[in-house]
Amino acid sequence: MLYPSAFAADPFALMRQMGRDLDRALGPRPGAGTAAFPAINVWQNDEAVAITAELPGIAPSDIDITIKDNVLTLSGERRAPDLGDTAIWHRRDRAYGRFSRAIRLPFPARDDQVEARFINGVLRVVVARPEEDKPRRIEIKAV
């Protein structure tokens, strides 16, 4: 492709245009504009922190949950379907292979304070907050 000299006003415009042309020719690079897998939500209240992760098509036995140094790690593998040698892919948007997501917890946690449930392809992990870390209401004494 020929690039016009109109890019001279912006010295980086030519590089951006060449990058777009290369992306179009080669397809997207891994990690460029792709969402992290699995998609997660994290929220907390005074009692616990909850994490939900969307893991469709993954067996609970293929998921590992670990806690170390206040970091909860979800990892596992999404296995590709065995289609045989004669199958031809026409479109392949879903990624297969190993995955891992690490979530820093807002308080110290132990593995005996963790409950995990897997329902309809959604993993829900609840980590209870230790009693010593829970906020306490301080009573004000009037004099």
PDB file of N, CA, C and O in Angstrom, residues 32-73:
ATOM      1  N   ALA A  32      -4.635  -7.923  22.797  1.00  0.00           N
ATOM      2  CA  ALA A  32      -4.926  -6.599  22.252  1.00  0.00           C
ATOM      3  C   ALA A  32      -6.426  -6.454  22.061  1.00  0.00           C
ATOM      4  O   ALA A  32      -6.994  -6.979  21.124  1.00  0.00           O
ATOM      5  N   GLY A  33      -7.059  -5.775  22.996  1.00  0.00           N
ATOM      6  CA  GLY A  33      -8.488  -5.550  22.883  1.00  0.00           C
ATOM      7  C   GLY A  33      -9.336  -6.746  23.279  1.00  0.00           C
ATOM      8  O   GLY A  33     -10.534  -6.730  23.092  1.00  0.00           O
ATOM      9  N   THR A  34      -8.727  -7.789  23.795  1.00  0.00           N
ATOM     10  CA  THR A  34      -9.504  -8.939  24.236  1.00  0.00           C
ATOM     11  C   THR A  34      -9.736  -8.829  25.736  1.00  0.00           C
ATOM     12  O   THR A  34      -8.882  -8.365  26.473  1.00  0.00           O
ATOM     13  N   ALA A  35     -10.902  -9.264  26.149  1.00  0.00           N
ATOM     14  CA  ALA A  35     -11.246  -9.196  27.568  1.00  0.00           C
ATOM     15  C   ALA A  35     -10.531 -10.307  28.334  1.00  0.00           C
ATOM     16  O   ALA A  35     -10.244 -11.370  27.796  1.00  0.00           O
ATOM     17  N   ALA A  36     -10.240 -10.039  29.593  1.00  0.00           N
ATOM     18  CA  ALA A  36      -9.613 -11.051  30.444  1.00  0.00           C
ATOM     19  C   ALA A  36     -10.608 -12.180  30.684  1.00  0.00           C
ATOM     20  O   ALA A  36     -11.814 -11.960  30.759  1.00  0.00           O
ATOM     21  N   PHE A  37     -10.101 -13.387  30.790  1.00  0.00           N
ATOM     22  CA  PHE A  37     -10.958 -14.540  31.051  1.00  0.00           C
ATOM     23  C   PHE A  37     -10.511 -15.194  32.337  1.00  0.00           C
ATOM     24  O   PHE A  37      -9.315 -15.380  32.537  1.00  0.00           O
ATOM     25  N   PRO A  38     -11.404 -15.536  33.203  1.00  0.00           N
ATOM     26  CA  PRO A  38     -12.845 -15.327  33.118  1.00  0.00           C
ATOM     27  C   PRO A  38     -13.222 -13.916  33.552  1.00  0.00           C
ATOM     28  O   PRO A  38     -12.492 -13.263  34.300  1.00  0.00           O
ATOM     29  N   ALA A  39     -14.397 -13.472  33.081  1.00  0.00           N
ATOM     30  CA  ALA A  39     -14.931 -12.189  33.536  1.00  0.00           C
ATOM     31  C   ALA A  39     -15.312 -12.342  35.006  1.00  0.00           C
ATOM     32  O   ALA A  39     -15.906 -13.343  35.395  1.00  0.00           O
ATOM     33  N   ILE A  40     -14.917 -11.369  35.829  1.00  0.00           N
ATOM     34  CA  ILE A  40     -15.188 -11.467  37.264  1.00  0.00           C
ATOM     35  C   ILE A  40     -15.828 -10.192  37.785  1.00  0.00           C
ATOM     36  O   ILE A  40     -15.666  -9.119  37.216  1.00  0.00           O
ATOM     37  N   ASN A  41     -16.555 -10.336  38.878  1.00  0.00           N
ATOM     38  CA  ASN A  41     -17.063  -9.218  39.678  1.00  0.00           C
ATOM     39  C   ASN A  41     -16.600  -9.458  41.099  1.00  0.00           C
ATOM     40  O   ASN A  41     -16.591 -10.602  41.570  1.00  0.00           O
ATOM     41  N   VAL A  42     -16.234  -8.386  41.797  1.00  0.00           N
ATOM     42  CA  VAL A  42     -15.782  -8.482  43.186  1.00  0.00           C
ATOM     43  C   VAL A  42     -16.486  -7.392  43.980  1.00  0.00           C
ATOM     44  O   VAL A  42     -16.517  -6.240  43.558  1.00  0.00           O
ATOM     45  N   TRP A  43     -17.065  -7.757  45.121  1.00  0.00           N
ATOM     46  CA  TRP A  43     -17.652  -6.763  46.011  1.00  0.00           C
ATOM     47  C   TRP A  43     -17.477  -7.216  47.447  1.00  0.00           C
ATOM     48  O   TRP A  43     -17.182  -8.374  47.712  1.00  0.00           O
ATOM     49  N   GLN A  44     -17.646  -6.268  48.355  1.00  0.00           N
ATOM     50  CA  GLN A  44     -17.372  -6.528  49.762  1.00  0.00           C
ATOM     51  C   GLN A  44     -18.389  -5.813  50.630  1.00  0.00           C
ATOM     52  O   GLN A  44     -18.916  -4.769  50.261  1.00  0.00           O
ATOM     53  N   ASN A  45     -18.659  -6.411  51.810  1.00  0.00           N
ATOM     54  CA  ASN A  45     -19.416  -5.729  52.855  1.00  0.00           C
ATOM     55  C   ASN A  45     -18.640  -5.920  54.153  1.00  0.00           C
ATOM     56  O   ASN A  45     -17.476  -6.336  54.127  1.00  0.00           O
ATOM     57  N   ASP A  46     -19.246  -5.641  55.293  1.00  0.00           N
ATOM     58  CA  ASP A  46     -18.535  -5.759  56.565  1.00  0.00           C
ATOM     59  C   ASP A  46     -18.198  -7.202  56.928  1.00  0.00           C
ATOM     60  O   ASP A  46     -17.296  -7.453  57.727  1.00  0.00           O
ATOM     61  N   GLU A  47     -18.933  -8.157  56.372  1.00  0.00           N
ATOM     62  CA  GLU A  47     -18.781  -9.563  56.754  1.00  0.00           C
ATOM     63  C   GLU A  47     -17.856 -10.362  55.852  1.00  0.00           C
ATOM     64  O   GLU A  47     -17.215 -11.315  56.296  1.00  0.00           O
ATOM     65  N   ALA A  48     -17.805 -10.030  54.558  1.00  0.00           N
ATOM     66  CA  ALA A  48     -17.082 -10.877  53.609  1.00  0.00           C
ATOM     67  C   ALA A  48     -16.799 -10.131  52.312  1.00  0.00           C
ATOM     68  O   ALA A  48     -17.295  -9.031  52.091  1.00  0.00           O
ATOM     69  N   VAL A  49     -16.020 -10.779  51.460  1.00  0.00           N
ATOM     70  CA  VAL A  49     -15.822 -10.327  50.085  1.00  0.00           C
ATOM     71  C   VAL A  49     -16.333 -11.465  49.199  1.00  0.00           C
ATOM     72  O   VAL A  49     -16.164 -12.642  49.522  1.00  0.00           O
ATOM     73  N   ALA A  50     -17.018 -11.099  48.115  1.00  0.00           N
ATOM     74  CA  ALA A  50     -17.566 -12.097  47.206  1.00  0.00           C
ATOM     75  C   ALA A  50     -16.995 -11.875  45.811  1.00  0.00           C
ATOM     76  O   ALA A  50     -16.838 -10.740  45.361  1.00  0.00           O
ATOM     77  N   ILE A  51     -16.676 -12.974  45.159  1.00  0.00           N
ATOM     78  CA  ILE A  51     -16.143 -12.949  43.803  1.00  0.00           C
ATOM     79  C   ILE A  51     -17.020 -13.865  42.963  1.00  0.00           C
ATOM     80  O   ILE A  51     -17.283 -14.997  43.358  1.00  0.00           O
ATOM     81  N   THR A  52     -17.495 -13.377  41.824  1.00  0.00           N
ATOM     82  CA  THR A  52     -18.180 -14.242  40.883  1.00  0.00           C
ATOM     83  C   THR A  52     -17.383 -14.265  39.590  1.00  0.00           C
ATOM     84  O   THR A  52     -16.816 -13.247  39.189  1.00  0.00           O
ATOM     85  N   ALA A  53     -17.329 -15.430  38.985  1.00  0.00           N
ATOM     86  CA  ALA A  53     -16.583 -15.601  37.739  1.00  0.00           C
ATOM     87  C   ALA A  53     -17.437 -16.401  36.765  1.00  0.00           C
ATOM     88  O   ALA A  53     -18.022 -17.417  37.129  1.00  0.00           O
ATOM     89  N   GLU A  54     -17.501 -15.929  35.527  1.00  0.00           N
ATOM     90  CA  GLU A  54     -18.247 -16.631  34.488  1.00  0.00           C
ATOM     91  C   GLU A  54     -17.337 -17.671  33.850  1.00  0.00           C
ATOM     92  O   GLU A  54     -16.316 -17.327  33.255  1.00  0.00           O
ATOM     93  N   LEU A  55     -17.715 -18.948  33.994  1.00  0.00           N
ATOM     94  CA  LEU A  55     -16.896 -20.049  33.493  1.00  0.00           C
ATOM     95  C   LEU A  55     -17.757 -21.051  32.723  1.00  0.00           C
ATOM     96  O   LEU A  55     -17.831 -22.233  33.088  1.00  0.00           O
ATOM     97  N   PRO A  56     -18.416 -20.619  31.653  1.00  0.00           N
ATOM     98  CA  PRO A  56     -19.291 -21.538  30.926  1.00  0.00           C
ATOM     99  C   PRO A  56     -18.497 -22.656  30.262  1.00  0.00           C
ATOM    100  O   PRO A  56     -17.414 -22.444  29.730  1.00  0.00           O
ATOM    101  N   GLY A  57     -19.073 -23.850  30.321  1.00  0.00           N
ATOM    102  CA  GLY A  57     -18.456 -24.984  29.648  1.00  0.00           C
ATOM    103  C   GLY A  57     -17.250 -25.570  30.352  1.00  0.00           C
ATOM    104  O   GLY A  57     -16.552 -26.398  29.776  1.00  0.00           O
ATOM    105  N   ILE A  58     -16.982 -25.147  31.585  1.00  0.00           N
ATOM    106  CA  ILE A  58     -15.840 -25.660  32.330  1.00  0.00           C
ATOM    107  C   ILE A  58     -16.354 -26.480  33.499  1.00  0.00           C
ATOM    108  O   ILE A  58     -17.235 -26.044  34.237  1.00  0.00           O
ATOM    109  N   ALA A  59     -15.793 -27.661  33.669  1.00  0.00           N
ATOM    110  CA  ALA A  59     -16.196 -28.529  34.780  1.00  0.00           C
ATOM    111  C   ALA A  59     -15.578 -28.010  36.072  1.00  0.00           C
ATOM    112  O   ALA A  59     -14.440 -27.509  36.064  1.00  0.00           O
ATOM    113  N   PRO A  60     -16.296 -28.102  37.190  1.00  0.00           N
ATOM    114  CA  PRO A  60     -15.725 -27.668  38.473  1.00  0.00           C
ATOM    115  C   PRO A  60     -14.391 -28.351  38.794  1.00  0.00           C
ATOM    116  O   PRO A  60     -13.519 -27.752  39.420  1.00  0.00           O
ATOM    117  N   SER A  61     -14.208 -29.571  38.324  1.00  0.00           N
ATOM    118  CA  SER A  61     -12.943 -30.278  38.579  1.00  0.00           C
ATOM    119  C   SER A  61     -11.769 -29.660  37.820  1.00  0.00           C
ATOM    120  O   SER A  61     -10.605 -29.932  38.139  1.00  0.00           O
ATOM    121  N   ASP A  62     -12.037 -28.815  36.815  1.00  0.00           N
ATOM    122  CA  ASP A  62     -10.978 -28.155  36.052  1.00  0.00           C
ATOM    123  C   ASP A  62     -10.659 -26.759  36.581  1.00  0.00           C
ATOM    124  O   ASP A  62      -9.963 -25.986  35.920  1.00  0.00           O
ATOM    125  N   ILE A  63     -11.186 -26.405  37.760  1.00  0.00           N
ATOM    126  CA  ILE A  63     -10.978 -25.080  38.352  1.00  0.00           C
ATOM    127  C   ILE A  63     -10.224 -25.233  39.671  1.00  0.00           C
ATOM    128  O   ILE A  63     -10.563 -26.085  40.484  1.00  0.00           O
ATOM    129  N   ASP A  64      -9.207 -24.419  39.876  1.00  0.00           N
ATOM    130  CA  ASP A  64      -8.458 -24.391  41.138  1.00  0.00           C
ATOM    131  C   ASP A  64      -8.627 -23.028  41.784  1.00  0.00           C
ATOM    132  O   ASP A  64      -8.541 -21.996  41.103  1.00  0.00           O
ATOM    133  N   ILE A  65      -8.827 -23.019  43.097  1.00  0.00           N
ATOM    134  CA  ILE A  65      -8.920 -21.784  43.872  1.00  0.00           C
ATOM    135  C   ILE A  65      -7.868 -21.873  44.962  1.00  0.00           C
ATOM    136  O   ILE A  65      -7.853 -22.834  45.736  1.00  0.00           O
ATOM    137  N   THR A  66      -6.979 -20.877  45.013  1.00  0.00           N
ATOM    138  CA  THR A  66      -5.956 -20.843  46.057  1.00  0.00           C
ATOM    139  C   THR A  66      -5.910 -19.458  46.679  1.00  0.00           C
ATOM    140  O   THR A  66      -6.264 -18.468  46.037  1.00  0.00           O
ATOM    141  N   ILE A  67      -5.469 -19.418  47.942  1.00  0.00           N
ATOM    142  CA  ILE A  67      -5.243 -18.142  48.627  1.00  0.00           C
ATOM    143  C   ILE A  67      -3.841 -18.176  49.212  1.00  0.00           C
ATOM    144  O   ILE A  67      -3.477 -19.118  49.918  1.00  0.00           O
ATOM    145  N   LYS A  68      -3.074 -17.143  48.894  1.00  0.00           N
ATOM    146  CA  LYS A  68      -1.738 -17.000  49.463  1.00  0.00           C
ATOM    147  C   LYS A  68      -1.410 -15.515  49.533  1.00  0.00           C
ATOM    148  O   LYS A  68      -1.595 -14.790  48.554  1.00  0.00           O
ATOM    149  N   ASP A  69      -0.942 -15.071  50.691  1.00  0.00           N
ATOM    150  CA  ASP A  69      -0.559 -13.665  50.894  1.00  0.00           C
ATOM    151  C   ASP A  69      -1.680 -12.702  50.496  1.00  0.00           C
ATOM    152  O   ASP A  69      -1.444 -11.708  49.810  1.00  0.00           O
ATOM    153  N   ASN A  70      -2.912 -13.023  50.919  1.00  0.00           N
ATOM    154  CA  ASN A  70      -4.088 -12.181  50.663  1.00  0.00           C
ATOM    155  C   ASN A  70      -4.419 -12.035  49.180  1.00  0.00           C
ATOM    156  O   ASN A  70      -5.046 -11.059  48.771  1.00  0.00           O
ATOM    157  N   VAL A  71      -3.993 -12.986  48.370  1.00  0.00           N
ATOM    158  CA  VAL A  71      -4.339 -12.994  46.949  1.00  0.00           C
ATOM    159  C   VAL A  71      -5.086 -14.288  46.649  1.00  0.00           C
ATOM    160  O   VAL A  71      -4.569 -15.380  46.892  1.00  0.00           O
ATOM    161  N   LEU A  72      -6.316 -14.146  46.153  1.00  0.00           N
ATOM    162  CA  LEU A  72      -7.092 -15.306  45.739  1.00  0.00           C
ATOM    163  C   LEU A  72      -6.847 -15.499  44.245  1.00  0.00           C
ATOM    164  O   LEU A  72      -6.958 -14.550  43.469  1.00  0.00           O
ATOM    165  N   THR A  73      -6.475 -16.711  43.871  1.00  0.00           N
ATOM    166  CA  THR A  73      -6.187 -17.014  42.472  1.00  0.00           C
ATOM    167  C   THR A  73      -7.163 -18.063  41.965  1.00  0.00           C
ATOM    168  O   THR A  73      -7.319 -19.123  42.572  1.00  0.00           O
TER     169      THR A  73
END
